[in-house]
Tab-separated table of C-alpha atoms in Angstrom:
chain	number	residue	atom	x	y	z
A	1	MET	CA	-58.677	178.011	53.550
A	2	MET	CA	-56.892	176.065	50.823
A	3	LYS	CA	-53.231	175.516	51.780
A	4	ILE	CA	-50.863	175.283	48.813
A	5	PRO	CA	-47.150	174.909	49.564
A	6	LEU	CA	-44.445	176.091	47.177
A	7	LEU	CA	-43.161	172.507	47.053
A	8	ASP	CA	-44.609	169.287	48.494
A	9	LEU	CA	-41.907	166.685	49.110
A	10	LYS	CA	-44.152	164.738	51.490
A	11	ALA	CA	-46.652	164.097	48.695
A	12	GLU	CA	-43.823	162.997	46.428
A	13	TYR	CA	-42.577	160.514	49.018
A	14	GLN	CA	-46.035	159.050	49.542
A	15	GLU	CA	-46.307	158.467	45.795
A	16	ILE	CA	-43.139	156.378	45.662
A	17	LYS	CA	-42.838	155.223	49.283
A	18	PRO	CA	-42.692	151.441	48.682
A	19	GLU	CA	-39.968	151.822	46.046
A	20	VAL	CA	-37.901	154.219	48.148
A	21	ASP	CA	-38.211	152.123	51.290
A	22	GLU	CA	-37.118	149.033	49.374
A	23	ALA	CA	-34.104	150.878	47.944
A	24	ILE	CA	-33.038	152.120	51.390
A	25	ASN	CA	-33.409	148.649	52.885
A	26	ARG	CA	-31.430	147.157	50.003
A	27	VAL	CA	-28.461	149.427	50.715
A	28	VAL	CA	-28.609	149.012	54.485
A	29	ASN	CA	-28.830	145.238	54.200
A	30	SER	CA	-25.901	145.175	51.764
A	31	ALA	CA	-23.737	147.313	54.101
A	32	HIS	CA	-22.105	148.820	50.970
A	33	PHE	CA	-22.414	152.540	51.622
A	34	ILE	CA	-19.563	154.131	49.621
A	35	LEU	CA	-19.551	153.968	45.807
A	36	GLY	CA	-20.110	150.405	44.578
A	37	GLU	CA	-22.939	148.879	42.570
A	38	GLU	CA	-25.713	151.340	43.476
A	39	VAL	CA	-23.596	154.303	42.409
A	40	GLU	CA	-22.429	152.608	39.222
A	41	ASN	CA	-26.005	151.723	38.278
A	42	PHE	CA	-27.268	155.229	38.964
A	43	GLU	CA	-24.441	156.787	36.943
A	44	ARG	CA	-25.174	154.497	34.005
A	45	GLU	CA	-28.920	155.158	34.201
A	46	PHE	CA	-28.527	158.934	34.478
A	47	ALA	CA	-26.069	158.982	31.571
A	48	SER	CA	-28.680	157.157	29.489
A	49	PHE	CA	-31.398	159.584	30.623
A	50	ALA	CA	-29.246	162.592	29.672
A	51	ASP	CA	-27.916	161.037	26.425
A	52	ALA	CA	-24.399	161.537	27.813
A	53	GLU	CA	-21.388	159.265	27.451
A	54	HIS	CA	-20.276	159.603	31.070
A	55	ALA	CA	-21.943	160.454	34.402
A	56	ILE	CA	-20.027	160.766	37.667
A	57	GLY	CA	-21.895	161.021	40.961
A	58	VAL	CA	-20.530	163.467	43.531
A	59	GLY	CA	-21.445	164.821	46.949
A	60	SER	CA	-23.416	167.912	45.890
A	61	GLY	CA	-24.052	170.320	43.060
A	62	THR	CA	-21.372	172.586	44.494
A	63	ASP	CA	-18.895	169.694	44.465
A	64	ALA	CA	-19.805	169.162	40.812
A	65	LEU	CA	-18.960	172.768	39.932
A	66	LEU	CA	-15.674	172.646	41.821
A	67	LEU	CA	-14.691	169.358	40.204
A	68	ALA	CA	-15.542	170.634	36.736
A	69	LEU	CA	-13.276	173.642	37.266
A	70	LEU	CA	-10.530	171.433	38.700
A	71	ALA	CA	-10.764	169.039	35.763
A	72	LEU	CA	-10.224	171.978	33.421
A	73	ASP	CA	-7.233	173.214	35.482
A	74	ILE	CA	-8.908	176.539	36.262
A	75	GLY	CA	-7.406	178.266	39.286
A	76	PRO	CA	-5.652	181.367	40.609
A	77	GLY	CA	-5.319	184.195	38.107
A	78	ASP	CA	-8.001	182.825	35.778
A	79	GLU	CA	-11.382	184.380	35.001
A	80	VAL	CA	-14.680	182.603	34.393
A	81	ILE	CA	-17.697	184.369	32.885
A	82	THR	CA	-21.075	183.637	34.406
A	83	THR	CA	-24.407	185.185	35.386
A	84	PRO	CA	-25.206	187.245	38.496
A	85	MET	CA	-28.765	185.830	38.520
A	86	THR	CA	-28.269	182.420	40.113
A	87	PHE	CA	-27.642	180.740	43.456
A	88	ILE	CA	-24.250	181.727	44.855
A	89	ALA	CA	-22.736	178.254	44.375
A	90	THR	CA	-22.109	178.981	40.681
A	91	ALA	CA	-19.787	181.904	41.388
A	92	GLU	CA	-18.645	180.544	44.749
A	93	ALA	CA	-17.049	177.528	43.095
A	94	ILE	CA	-15.104	179.861	40.791
A	95	SER	CA	-13.904	181.906	43.746
A	96	LEU	CA	-12.980	178.859	45.833
A	97	ARG	CA	-10.697	177.775	42.998
A	98	GLY	CA	-8.898	181.113	43.327
A	99	ALA	CA	-10.304	182.350	40.016
A	100	ARG	CA	-12.401	185.478	39.472
A	101	PRO	CA	-16.075	185.357	38.494
A	102	VAL	CA	-16.849	187.854	35.745
A	103	PHE	CA	-20.539	188.642	35.563
A	104	VAL	CA	-22.550	189.282	32.408
A	105	ASP	CA	-26.098	190.635	32.468
A	106	VAL	CA	-29.143	188.484	31.751
A	107	ASN	CA	-31.921	188.511	29.195
A	108	LEU	CA	-35.072	190.023	30.720
A	109	ASP	CA	-37.328	187.500	28.991
A	110	THR	CA	-35.555	184.304	30.085
A	111	HIS	CA	-33.508	185.441	33.121
A	112	ASN	CA	-30.590	183.506	31.600
A	113	ILE	CA	-27.191	184.921	30.668
A	114	ASP	CA	-27.360	187.111	27.553
A	115	PRO	CA	-24.954	185.743	24.924
A	116	ALA	CA	-24.739	189.186	23.297
A	117	HIS	CA	-22.730	190.501	26.259
A	118	ILE	CA	-20.257	187.644	26.667
A	119	GLU	CA	-17.618	188.576	24.096
A	120	ARG	CA	-16.977	192.034	25.555
A	121	ALA	CA	-16.293	190.412	28.953
A	122	ILE	CA	-13.503	188.190	27.590
A	123	THR	CA	-9.919	189.061	28.570
A	124	PRO	CA	-6.593	187.233	28.175
A	125	ARG	CA	-7.300	185.679	31.601
A	126	THR	CA	-10.680	184.197	30.639
A	127	LYS	CA	-10.674	180.399	30.661
A	128	ALA	CA	-14.325	179.357	30.692
A	129	VAL	CA	-17.989	180.333	30.565
A	130	ILE	CA	-20.616	178.899	32.931
A	131	PRO	CA	-24.169	179.492	31.684
A	132	VAL	CA	-26.929	178.567	34.134
A	133	HIS	CA	-30.165	176.923	32.975
A	134	LEU	CA	-32.204	179.000	35.414
A	135	HIS	CA	-35.657	177.835	36.560
A	136	GLY	CA	-35.198	174.694	34.437
A	137	GLN	CA	-35.036	176.608	31.138
A	138	PRO	CA	-31.890	176.057	29.046
A	139	ALA	CA	-29.697	179.031	28.258
A	140	GLU	CA	-29.117	179.972	24.602
A	141	MET	CA	-26.277	177.532	24.162
A	142	ASP	CA	-25.464	177.825	20.442
A	143	PRO	CA	-24.438	181.508	20.513
A	144	ILE	CA	-22.659	180.945	23.838
A	145	LEU	CA	-20.686	178.060	22.365
A	146	ASP	CA	-19.913	180.023	19.197
A	147	VAL	CA	-18.303	182.831	21.202
A	148	ALA	CA	-16.524	180.457	23.569
A	149	ARG	CA	-15.106	178.242	20.840
A	150	GLY	CA	-13.994	181.295	18.892
A	151	HIS	CA	-11.823	182.301	21.848
A	152	GLY	CA	-10.705	178.817	22.896
A	153	LEU	CA	-12.770	178.826	26.081
A	154	ALA	CA	-14.259	175.857	27.900
A	155	VAL	CA	-17.988	175.811	28.650
A	156	ILE	CA	-19.572	174.284	31.759
A	157	GLU	CA	-23.345	173.929	31.992
A	158	ASP	CA	-24.810	174.676	35.409
A	159	ALA	CA	-27.757	172.334	34.989
A	160	ALA	CA	-28.655	172.184	38.689
A	161	GLN	CA	-32.291	173.082	37.951
A	162	ALA	CA	-32.715	171.511	34.523
A	163	HIS	CA	-32.699	167.697	34.695
A	164	GLY	CA	-34.201	166.555	31.405
A	165	ALA	CA	-34.631	169.983	29.804
A	166	GLN	CA	-33.991	170.213	26.066
A	167	TYR	CA	-32.336	172.759	23.802
A	168	LYS	CA	-33.084	172.252	20.104
A	169	ASP	CA	-33.831	168.540	20.622
A	170	ARG	CA	-30.653	168.045	22.654
A	171	LYS	CA	-30.751	167.393	26.366
A	172	VAL	CA	-28.875	169.567	28.799
A	173	GLY	CA	-25.846	167.738	30.075
A	174	THR	CA	-24.517	167.153	26.554
A	175	LEU	CA	-24.277	170.726	25.265
A	176	ALA	CA	-20.805	171.681	26.561
A	177	ASP	CA	-17.522	170.262	27.862
A	178	LEU	CA	-19.022	169.353	31.224
A	179	ALA	CA	-22.403	169.755	32.916
A	180	CYS	CA	-23.121	169.979	36.635
A	181	PHE	CA	-26.312	168.719	38.251
A	182	SER	CA	-27.593	169.137	41.791
A	183	PHE	CA	-29.841	166.666	43.587
A	184	TYR	CA	-30.627	168.978	46.480
A	185	PRO	CA	-33.934	167.728	47.953
A	186	GLY	CA	-36.073	170.415	46.317
A	187	LYS	CA	-34.872	169.780	42.754
A	188	ASN	CA	-37.005	168.068	40.094
A	189	ILE	CA	-35.135	164.931	41.155
A	190	GLY	CA	-33.872	165.370	44.692
A	191	ALA	CA	-31.907	163.212	47.100
A	192	TYR	CA	-32.729	162.796	50.788
A	193	GLY	CA	-29.755	164.989	51.627
A	194	ASP	CA	-27.055	166.416	49.367
A	195	ALA	CA	-25.880	164.842	46.124
A	196	GLY	CA	-24.722	165.927	42.674
A	197	LEU	CA	-23.409	164.650	39.367
A	198	ILE	CA	-21.280	165.616	36.377
A	199	THR	CA	-21.928	164.558	32.791
A	200	THR	CA	-19.491	164.785	29.895
A	201	ASN	CA	-18.803	163.199	26.537
A	202	ASP	CA	-15.039	163.597	27.009
A	203	PRO	CA	-13.471	160.370	28.362
A	204	GLY	CA	-10.362	162.184	29.570
A	205	LEU	CA	-12.362	164.685	31.626
A	206	ALA	CA	-14.554	161.875	32.959
A	207	HIS	CA	-11.503	159.930	34.125
A	208	LYS	CA	-10.049	162.978	35.835
A	209	VAL	CA	-13.307	163.802	37.623
A	210	ARG	CA	-13.599	160.200	38.861
A	211	LEU	CA	-10.113	160.419	40.322
A	212	LEU	CA	-10.594	163.837	41.886
A	213	ARG	CA	-13.863	162.935	43.639
A	214	ASP	CA	-12.235	159.987	45.443
A	215	HIS	CA	-8.811	161.058	46.712
A	216	GLY	CA	-7.212	160.590	43.294
A	217	ARG	CA	-7.100	156.852	43.781
A	218	THR	CA	-6.757	154.198	41.115
A	219	SER	CA	-6.959	151.357	43.660
A	220	LYS	CA	-7.634	151.232	47.397
A	221	TYR	CA	-4.199	152.468	48.426
A	222	GLU	CA	-2.755	153.857	45.190
A	223	HIS	CA	-3.322	157.529	44.376
A	224	GLU	CA	-2.526	159.009	40.969
A	225	LEU	CA	-3.133	162.596	42.103
A	226	LEU	CA	-4.361	164.613	45.069
A	227	GLY	CA	-8.116	164.611	45.212
A	228	PHE	CA	-11.045	165.041	47.572
A	229	ASN	CA	-13.733	163.100	49.385
A	230	TRP	CA	-16.548	164.384	47.180
A	231	ARG	CA	-18.328	161.097	46.432
A	232	ILE	CA	-22.043	160.454	46.177
A	233	ASP	CA	-23.307	158.078	48.879
A	234	ALA	CA	-24.682	154.706	47.828
A	235	LEU	CA	-27.838	155.413	49.836
A	236	GLN	CA	-28.524	158.612	47.906
A	237	ALA	CA	-27.746	156.878	44.614
A	238	ALA	CA	-30.292	154.153	45.390
A	239	ILE	CA	-32.986	156.715	46.234
A	240	LEU	CA	-32.179	158.709	43.109
A	241	ARG	CA	-32.455	155.579	40.961
A	242	VAL	CA	-36.063	155.246	42.111
A	243	LYS	CA	-36.802	158.888	41.418
A	244	LEU	CA	-35.069	158.820	38.032
A	245	SER	CA	-37.566	156.217	36.837
A	246	HIS	CA	-40.348	158.746	37.553
A	247	LEU	CA	-38.583	161.908	36.391
A	248	ALA	CA	-39.823	162.015	32.788
A	249	GLY	CA	-43.414	161.724	33.979
A	250	TRP	CA	-42.912	164.318	36.698
A	251	ASN	CA	-41.401	166.724	34.181
A	252	GLN	CA	-44.415	166.224	31.915
A	253	GLN	CA	-46.661	167.108	34.830
A	254	ARG	CA	-44.641	170.275	35.450
A	255	GLN	CA	-45.040	171.181	31.781
A	256	ARG	CA	-48.798	170.643	32.083
A	257	ILE	CA	-48.917	172.875	35.157
A	258	ALA	CA	-46.891	175.620	33.454
A	259	SER	CA	-49.237	175.547	30.456
A	260	GLN	CA	-52.208	175.792	32.800
A	261	TYR	CA	-50.672	178.776	34.593
A	262	ASP	CA	-50.038	180.425	31.218
A	263	MET	CA	-53.685	180.043	30.266
A	264	LEU	CA	-55.154	181.050	33.636
A	265	LEU	CA	-52.991	184.160	33.982
A	266	GLN	CA	-53.698	185.617	30.550
A	267	GLY	CA	-54.629	189.266	30.864
A	268	ALA	CA	-53.205	189.721	34.367
A	269	ALA	CA	-50.913	192.679	35.037
A	270	LEU	CA	-47.871	190.469	35.371
A	271	HIS	CA	-45.250	188.804	33.200
A	272	THR	CA	-45.490	185.062	32.688
A	273	PRO	CA	-42.367	183.147	31.614
A	274	ILE	CA	-41.255	183.445	28.003
A	275	VAL	CA	-39.863	180.318	26.326
A	276	PRO	CA	-37.817	180.845	23.130
A	277	GLN	CA	-38.492	178.604	20.159
A	278	GLY	CA	-36.708	175.256	20.282
A	279	ILE	CA	-36.428	175.169	24.066
A	280	LYS	CA	-38.274	172.702	26.299
A	281	PRO	CA	-38.029	173.657	29.976
A	282	VAL	CA	-38.683	171.328	32.890
A	283	TRP	CA	-40.082	174.106	35.113
A	284	HIS	CA	-38.088	173.780	38.301
A	285	HIS	CA	-39.680	177.157	39.062
A	286	TYR	CA	-42.601	178.939	37.452
A	287	ALA	CA	-41.337	182.497	37.934
A	288	ILE	CA	-43.620	185.411	37.122
A	289	GLY	CA	-42.688	189.096	37.155
A	290	VAL	CA	-44.686	191.566	39.265
A	291	GLN	CA	-43.933	195.204	40.082
A	292	ASN	CA	-45.407	195.184	43.595
A	293	ARG	CA	-43.992	191.808	44.600
A	294	ASP	CA	-44.028	192.161	48.382
A	295	ALA	CA	-47.705	193.119	48.466
A	296	VAL	CA	-48.653	190.356	46.032
A	297	GLN	CA	-46.651	187.781	47.957
A	298	LYS	CA	-48.333	188.829	51.218
A	299	ARG	CA	-51.769	188.591	49.627
A	300	LEU	CA	-51.029	185.072	48.420
A	301	LYS	CA	-49.654	184.086	51.834
A	302	ASP	CA	-52.789	185.433	53.541
A	303	GLU	CA	-54.814	183.091	51.307
A	304	GLY	CA	-52.639	180.074	52.179
A	305	ILE	CA	-50.492	180.119	49.039
A	306	GLU	CA	-46.745	179.800	49.553
A	307	THR	CA	-44.426	181.454	47.031
A	308	GLY	CA	-40.671	181.927	46.657
A	309	VAL	CA	-38.220	184.534	45.411
A	310	HIS	CA	-35.378	183.250	43.223
A	311	TYR	CA	-33.217	185.282	43.803
A	312	PRO	CA	-33.712	188.572	45.701
A	313	ILE	CA	-30.066	189.750	45.691
A	314	PRO	CA	-28.062	189.305	42.474
A	315	LEU	CA	-24.557	188.006	43.046
A	316	HIS	CA	-22.733	191.231	42.176
A	317	LEU	CA	-24.534	192.938	45.091
A	318	GLN	CA	-23.974	190.165	47.633
A	319	PRO	CA	-21.816	191.138	50.640
A	320	ALA	CA	-19.518	188.207	49.848
A	321	TYR	CA	-18.684	189.835	46.504
A	322	LYS	CA	-17.945	193.373	47.646
A	323	LEU	CA	-14.320	192.622	46.725
A	324	LEU	CA	-15.289	192.673	43.037
A	325	GLY	CA	-16.207	196.352	43.330
A	326	HIS	CA	-19.616	196.258	41.685
A	327	ASN	CA	-22.363	198.811	42.320
A	328	ALA	CA	-26.112	198.901	41.898
A	329	GLY	CA	-26.869	199.554	38.243
A	330	ASP	CA	-23.939	197.541	36.872
A	331	PHE	CA	-26.236	194.738	35.655
A	332	PRO	CA	-29.653	196.390	35.392
A	333	ASN	CA	-31.540	193.439	33.933
A	334	ALA	CA	-30.413	191.100	36.705
A	335	GLU	CA	-31.363	193.730	39.268
A	336	GLN	CA	-34.806	194.174	37.732
A	337	VAL	CA	-35.369	190.414	37.727
A	338	ALA	CA	-34.254	190.219	41.369
A	339	GLN	CA	-36.758	192.897	42.355
A	340	THR	CA	-39.780	191.570	40.452
A	341	THR	CA	-39.583	187.767	40.235
A	342	LEU	CA	-42.012	185.640	42.214
A	343	SER	CA	-42.084	181.845	41.991
A	344	LEU	CA	-45.511	180.215	42.179
A	345	PRO	CA	-46.191	176.720	43.586
A	346	MET	CA	-44.735	174.124	41.230
A	347	TYR	CA	-44.640	170.366	41.803
A	348	PRO	CA	-46.096	167.405	39.897
A	349	SER	CA	-49.014	166.651	42.221
A	350	LEU	CA	-50.644	170.090	41.890
A	351	VAL	CA	-54.222	169.718	40.673
A	352	ASN	CA	-56.376	172.035	38.583
A	353	ASP	CA	-58.428	173.288	41.542
A	354	GLN	CA	-55.238	174.448	43.242
A	355	LEU	CA	-53.955	176.151	40.099
A	356	GLN	CA	-57.330	177.837	39.589
A	357	PHE	CA	-57.238	179.148	43.170
A	358	VAL	CA	-53.698	180.530	42.755
A	359	ALA	CA	-54.742	182.278	39.550
A	360	GLU	CA	-57.904	183.709	41.097
A	361	VAL	CA	-56.028	185.187	44.043
A	362	LEU	CA	-53.394	186.629	41.716
A	363	MET	CA	-55.962	188.163	39.379
A	364	ASP	CA	-57.846	189.620	42.340
A	365	ALA	CA	-54.605	191.083	43.714
A	366	PHE	CA	-54.321	193.211	40.562
């Protein structure tokens, strides 16, 4: 039986093992583990990769979201519009700041927030919008920005799954006031633990984020404001520097794999991803839509093919968000996506024989 995991981090490590091992040894031998040269170099290199003016490494993608909200002075009594079809960290960061997440339904084709519904969700308490570039596909940023700017709202990109993705020839990370990236191990570029980063073209916001991530300090024992210990480790920065040098090539491989899936699955009784014109995804997930998902997933598992579900419970129906008072049916598109989405294996080292086998099992299942 051919075994095909959803993600193969061991194969990735073997591909770059000498470089990673050298980077780890370099940090350990230097004994400089907090901030310092490795972090500064990674921030500069990622800013160049993203075409951003500033990049600030932090402890996780969740830290990045919290710091972005803090930098914009969003807190108790405020509202932030976002999508219910995402990992909970997006809304959780809003809630942990004492603000209220206000959900807007998604587009069935892209699974991203639907800009057409944003304006009606705006109230006098609304301070920001957080679109999520789900599955590595950028949200429709121009109409989102048009509505936000028309009402004086900030915009934060949740780019946790979209390192290197492009929207109308512009890279994510430069499309809004701030952008938040995650380097969770399973991302297109993942750390060996938790790590995150914020990009911005606003020097004032960049300065504030740098202070907030490191106890608000301007020197070792001088603190301009109260901050947090939300720094990226030098060890993770060194590992991520290695991976960043491979990321463009890995993303190209993901794009090749997605195109191959598209071709192989033509005519199947399922929905393959739809990519609007002018958008270049980086395929963190290749998420299809199937009506009998549980049976299809079991069939694939029985044949040695691992799949994932991103995400089975939309945020408005999560137990943690009962306090918002939502019911089933409030965001029907998000609920439909949650019930039908199935993520197929997606990582750069997948070969054509594996993709052909996945497609054959899927076609046979229907």
